[in-house]
Amino acid sequence: NAGVTQTPKFQVLKTGQSMTLQCAQDMNHEYMSWYRQDPGMGLRLIHYSVGAGITDQGEVPNGYNVSRSTTEDFPLRLLSAAPSQTSVYFCASSQLRSGELFFGEGSRLTVL
Amino acid sequence: SQKIEQNSEALNIQEGKTATLTCNYTNYSPAYLQWYRQDPGRGPVFLLLIRENEKEKRKERLKVTFDTTLKQSLFHITASQPADSATYLCALSDDGVYPNFGNEKLTFGTGTRLTIIP
């Protein structure tokens, strides 16, 4: 049972480049979300989804796109990376109404 | 504005003592509050959830209290061990969010780094 799997673990981008952070879960969870974690800021919600075909914005959605075509996958796209997007990104999933979030191990992104 | 504050960035406790961490919030009406543990370089791991109508919840050496009047949660680790050293995060869900399945828009505090000294 892999849980929540994020790839890549580390990535360095140049300003203006695009990339996709992958997130997959094998627990059949309806709810999936992306957070970013920065020093002194705590975890901040970027986007979330309550099921396939349904996504919504969190606290800091600008510069990021998501889609949810399957229950298992919830990729996060950076269309034009900026240094302000340098952060550690966490994907999390849960059953609806359960409250408990399962997190991936994180993806550390550096934008030069 | 809405705010979640955890009492201190770092807390050092002697092994065997009880560690108490504080989470205060303002301008929220949380349906429930959660505590997570995060080790360096790892993702947070769920520990406990307490609902707005519950005063206290326990799990092994862990105890959480929730006072909606004081707008505060306390997280206790009894008989602390060096292996309990980690950063502990509180998180809450605002019941003012619709549709509120209970998970979305979970807001996290910045965490308290706990070190248990042998």
Tab-separated table of C-alpha atoms in Angstrom:
chain	number	residue	atom	x	y	z
A	1	ASN	CA	0.000	0.000	0.000
A	2	ALA	CA	1.886	3.066	-1.263
A	3	GLY	CA	-0.475	5.742	0.146
A	4	VAL	CA	0.178	9.155	-1.438
A	5	THR	CA	3.029	9.261	-3.946
A	6	GLN	CA	4.554	12.506	-5.175
A	7	THR	CA	7.036	12.943	-8.009
A	8	PRO	CA	9.555	14.387	-8.451
A	9	LYS	CA	11.063	14.763	-4.978
A	10	PHE	CA	13.380	17.547	-6.109
A	11	GLN	CA	13.230	19.917	-9.084
A	12	VAL	CA	15.123	23.017	-10.170
A	13	LEU	CA	13.490	25.292	-12.736
A	14	LYS	CA	14.405	28.524	-14.427
A	15	THR	CA	12.019	31.448	-14.314
A	16	GLY	CA	9.345	31.067	-16.984
A	17	GLN	CA	9.641	27.299	-17.370
A	18	SER	CA	6.630	25.081	-16.879
A	19	MET	CA	6.325	21.798	-15.081
A	20	THR	CA	3.868	19.415	-13.473
A	21	LEU	CA	4.099	17.963	-9.983
A	22	GLN	CA	2.490	14.543	-9.923
A	23	CYS	CA	0.379	13.151	-7.092
A	24	ALA	CA	-1.219	9.715	-6.975
A	25	GLN	CA	-3.039	7.900	-4.188
A	26	ASP	CA	-4.128	4.280	-4.035
A	27	MET	CA	-6.604	4.541	-1.150
A	28	ASN	CA	-9.662	5.440	-3.267
A	29	HIS	CA	-9.945	8.791	-1.476
A	30	GLU	CA	-12.442	11.280	-2.859
A	31	TYR	CA	-10.674	14.332	-1.471
A	32	MET	CA	-7.247	15.476	-2.696
A	33	SER	CA	-5.388	18.712	-2.140
A	34	TRP	CA	-2.126	20.544	-2.709
A	35	TYR	CA	-0.334	22.615	-0.069
A	36	ARG	CA	2.862	24.598	-0.143
A	37	GLN	CA	5.063	24.964	2.934
A	38	ASP	CA	7.351	27.923	3.410
A	39	PRO	CA	9.452	28.871	6.471
A	40	GLY	CA	7.387	30.854	8.954
A	41	MET	CA	4.226	30.565	6.843
A	42	GLY	CA	2.945	27.125	7.638
A	43	LEU	CA	1.107	24.953	5.142
A	44	ARG	CA	-1.069	26.940	2.745
A	45	LEU	CA	-3.774	25.389	0.594
A	46	ILE	CA	-3.331	25.884	-3.162
A	47	HIS	CA	-6.123	23.826	-4.767
A	48	TYR	CA	-8.347	20.974	-3.739
A	49	SER	CA	-10.765	18.467	-5.238
A	50	VAL	CA	-13.703	16.574	-3.744
A	51	GLY	CA	-13.945	14.107	-6.622
A	52	ALA	CA	-13.092	13.427	-10.253
A	53	GLY	CA	-14.000	16.407	-12.419
A	54	ILE	CA	-14.366	18.782	-9.432
A	55	THR	CA	-11.674	21.242	-8.358
A	56	ASP	CA	-11.645	24.458	-6.381
A	57	GLN	CA	-9.207	27.135	-5.261
A	58	GLY	CA	-7.584	27.350	-1.893
A	59	GLU	CA	-5.801	30.238	-0.214
A	60	VAL	CA	-2.954	30.722	-2.718
A	61	PRO	CA	-4.094	29.479	-6.178
A	62	ASN	CA	-2.445	32.085	-8.424
A	63	GLY	CA	0.169	30.651	-10.779
A	64	TYR	CA	-1.065	27.068	-10.385
A	65	ASN	CA	-3.515	24.896	-12.309
A	66	VAL	CA	-5.003	21.540	-11.375
A	67	SER	CA	-7.288	18.951	-12.919
A	68	ARG	CA	-8.844	15.740	-11.604
A	69	SER	CA	-9.643	13.327	-14.407
A	70	THR	CA	-9.413	10.223	-12.201
A	71	THR	CA	-9.932	9.483	-8.524
A	72	GLU	CA	-6.279	8.472	-8.154
A	73	ASP	CA	-4.407	11.398	-9.707
A	74	PHE	CA	-4.260	15.112	-8.951
A	75	PRO	CA	-1.421	16.854	-10.825
A	76	LEU	CA	-0.347	20.425	-10.051
A	77	ARG	CA	0.826	22.506	-13.008
A	78	LEU	CA	3.049	25.550	-12.928
A	79	LEU	CA	2.592	27.268	-16.295
A	80	SER	CA	5.336	29.891	-15.923
A	81	ALA	CA	7.482	29.384	-12.847
A	82	ALA	CA	8.500	32.354	-10.709
A	83	PRO	CA	11.081	32.551	-7.878
A	84	SER	CA	8.176	33.141	-5.455
A	85	GLN	CA	7.061	29.575	-6.181
A	86	THR	CA	10.212	28.165	-4.620
A	87	SER	CA	8.776	25.998	-1.863
A	88	VAL	CA	8.062	22.498	-0.646
A	89	TYR	CA	4.826	21.159	-2.078
A	90	PHE	CA	2.702	18.538	-0.368
A	91	CYS	CA	-0.165	16.550	-1.786
A	92	ALA	CA	-2.722	15.179	0.663
A	93	SER	CA	-5.795	12.995	0.379
A	94	SER	CA	-8.604	11.736	2.570
A	95	GLN	CA	-12.023	10.183	2.575
A	96	LEU	CA	-14.754	12.796	2.591
A	97	ARG	CA	-16.095	13.570	6.085
A	98	SER	CA	-13.241	11.655	7.756
A	99	GLY	CA	-11.084	14.669	8.622
A	100	GLU	CA	-7.771	12.790	8.576
A	101	LEU	CA	-5.399	13.903	5.815
A	102	PHE	CA	-2.755	11.548	4.411
A	103	PHE	CA	0.249	13.464	3.099
A	104	GLY	CA	2.867	12.584	0.550
A	105	GLU	CA	6.554	13.023	1.271
A	106	GLY	CA	6.752	16.357	-0.517
A	107	SER	CA	8.330	17.832	-3.642
A	108	ARG	CA	11.025	20.447	-3.136
A	109	LEU	CA	10.958	23.008	-5.968
A	110	THR	CA	13.558	25.699	-6.573
A	111	VAL	CA	12.947	28.381	-9.188
A	112	LEU	CA	16.025	30.331	-10.222
B	1	SER	CA	-8.355	38.629	9.873
B	2	GLN	CA	-8.272	34.900	10.560
B	3	LYS	CA	-5.229	33.668	12.427
B	4	ILE	CA	-3.900	30.464	13.983
B	5	GLU	CA	-1.044	30.785	16.462
B	6	GLN	CA	1.003	28.045	18.056
B	7	ASN	CA	2.531	29.135	21.324
B	8	SER	CA	6.183	29.030	20.459
B	9	GLU	CA	8.459	28.118	17.603
B	10	ALA	CA	10.519	25.789	19.781
B	11	LEU	CA	9.994	23.967	23.061
B	12	ASN	CA	12.552	21.916	25.006
B	13	ILE	CA	11.273	19.372	27.537
B	14	GLN	CA	13.119	16.936	29.779
B	15	GLU	CA	12.520	13.271	29.011
B	16	GLY	CA	9.740	11.795	31.127
B	17	LYS	CA	7.968	15.129	31.634
B	18	THR	CA	4.710	16.224	30.020
B	19	ALA	CA	5.024	18.433	26.968
B	20	THR	CA	2.165	20.888	26.435
B	21	LEU	CA	1.703	22.695	23.135
B	22	THR	CA	-0.827	25.465	22.560
B	23	CYS	CA	-2.871	26.396	19.526
B	24	ASN	CA	-4.901	29.614	19.591
B	25	TYR	CA	-7.167	30.865	16.846
B	26	THR	CA	-9.076	34.054	16.056
B	27	ASN	CA	-11.974	34.784	13.699
B	28	TYR	CA	-12.720	31.106	13.043
B	29	SER	CA	-15.717	28.977	13.882
B	30	PRO	CA	-14.018	25.603	13.582
B	31	ALA	CA	-16.039	22.459	13.117
B	32	TYR	CA	-13.050	20.498	14.371
B	33	LEU	CA	-9.365	20.815	15.094
B	34	GLN	CA	-6.562	18.414	14.239
B	35	TRP	CA	-2.971	17.834	15.307
B	36	TYR	CA	-0.223	16.538	13.043
B	37	ARG	CA	3.398	15.542	13.554
B	38	GLN	CA	6.058	16.438	11.005
B	39	ASP	CA	9.611	15.125	10.990
B	40	PRO	CA	12.361	16.958	9.032
B	41	GLY	CA	12.079	16.329	5.297
B	42	ARG	CA	8.842	14.355	5.666
B	43	GLY	CA	5.158	15.001	5.182
B	44	PRO	CA	2.868	15.673	8.175
B	45	VAL	CA	1.312	12.649	9.854
B	46	PHE	CA	-2.154	12.796	11.428
B	47	LEU	CA	-2.319	12.312	15.199
B	48	LEU	CA	-5.698	13.346	16.616
B	49	LEU	CA	-8.940	15.083	15.652
B	50	ILE	CA	-11.299	16.738	18.124
B	51	ARG	CA	-14.739	18.075	17.225
B	52	GLU	CA	-16.269	21.330	18.444
B	53	ASN	CA	-18.655	19.501	20.773
B	54	GLU	CA	-15.857	17.462	22.390
B	55	LYS	CA	-13.801	18.797	25.296
B	56	GLU	CA	-11.038	16.215	25.366
B	57	LYS	CA	-9.687	13.287	23.379
B	58	ARG	CA	-6.941	10.815	24.213
B	59	LYS	CA	-4.781	8.377	22.276
B	60	GLU	CA	-2.118	6.462	24.185
B	61	ARG	CA	0.245	9.135	25.626
B	62	LEU	CA	-1.437	11.951	23.699
B	63	LYS	CA	-4.257	14.170	24.939
B	64	VAL	CA	-5.976	17.042	23.176
B	65	THR	CA	-8.387	19.565	24.657
B	66	PHE	CA	-10.568	22.007	22.745
B	67	ASP	CA	-12.060	25.122	24.353
B	68	THR	CA	-14.230	27.007	21.859
B	69	THR	CA	-14.852	29.773	24.411
B	70	LEU	CA	-11.133	30.456	24.859
B	71	LYS	CA	-10.556	29.634	21.166
B	72	GLN	CA	-7.718	27.355	22.176
B	73	SER	CA	-6.537	23.768	21.905
B	74	LEU	CA	-3.900	22.186	24.130
B	75	PHE	CA	-1.874	19.173	23.005
B	76	HIS	CA	-0.184	17.108	25.705
B	77	ILE	CA	2.405	14.351	25.418
B	78	THR	CA	2.834	12.546	28.719
B	79	ALA	CA	5.974	10.580	29.690
B	80	SER	CA	7.784	12.248	26.798
B	81	GLN	CA	10.564	10.410	24.971
B	82	PRO	CA	13.369	11.605	22.659
B	83	ALA	CA	11.477	9.896	19.805
B	84	ASP	CA	8.669	12.432	20.344
B	85	SER	CA	10.994	15.187	19.094
B	86	ALA	CA	9.397	16.668	15.980
B	87	THR	CA	7.393	19.656	14.792
B	88	TYR	CA	3.732	19.554	15.764
B	89	LEU	CA	1.118	21.326	13.680
B	90	CYS	CA	-2.428	22.239	14.569
B	91	ALA	CA	-5.022	22.627	11.831
B	92	LEU	CA	-8.657	23.574	11.771
B	93	SER	CA	-11.625	23.499	9.455
B	94	ASP	CA	-13.905	26.502	9.414
B	95	ASP	CA	-17.518	25.359	9.504
B	96	GLY	CA	-18.445	28.531	7.665
B	97	VAL	CA	-17.146	27.041	4.408
B	98	TYR	CA	-19.795	25.586	2.061
B	99	PRO	CA	-20.052	22.795	1.070
B	100	ASN	CA	-18.376	21.574	4.210
B	101	PHE	CA	-17.600	17.926	3.879
B	102	GLY	CA	-15.179	18.376	6.747
B	103	ASN	CA	-11.892	18.301	4.895
B	104	GLU	CA	-11.567	21.182	2.528
B	105	LYS	CA	-9.826	24.438	3.364
B	106	LEU	CA	-8.017	22.979	6.334
B	107	THR	CA	-5.834	25.792	7.704
B	108	PHE	CA	-2.563	25.012	9.474
B	109	GLY	CA	-0.573	26.798	12.143
B	110	THR	CA	3.153	27.323	11.641
B	111	GLY	CA	4.043	24.588	14.108
B	112	THR	CA	6.005	24.124	17.317
B	113	ARG	CA	9.354	22.344	17.165
B	114	LEU	CA	9.489	20.073	20.191
B	115	THR	CA	12.780	18.659	21.453
B	116	ILE	CA	12.801	16.057	24.226
B	117	ILE	CA	16.113	16.161	26.066
B	118	PRO	CA	17.404	12.817	27.425
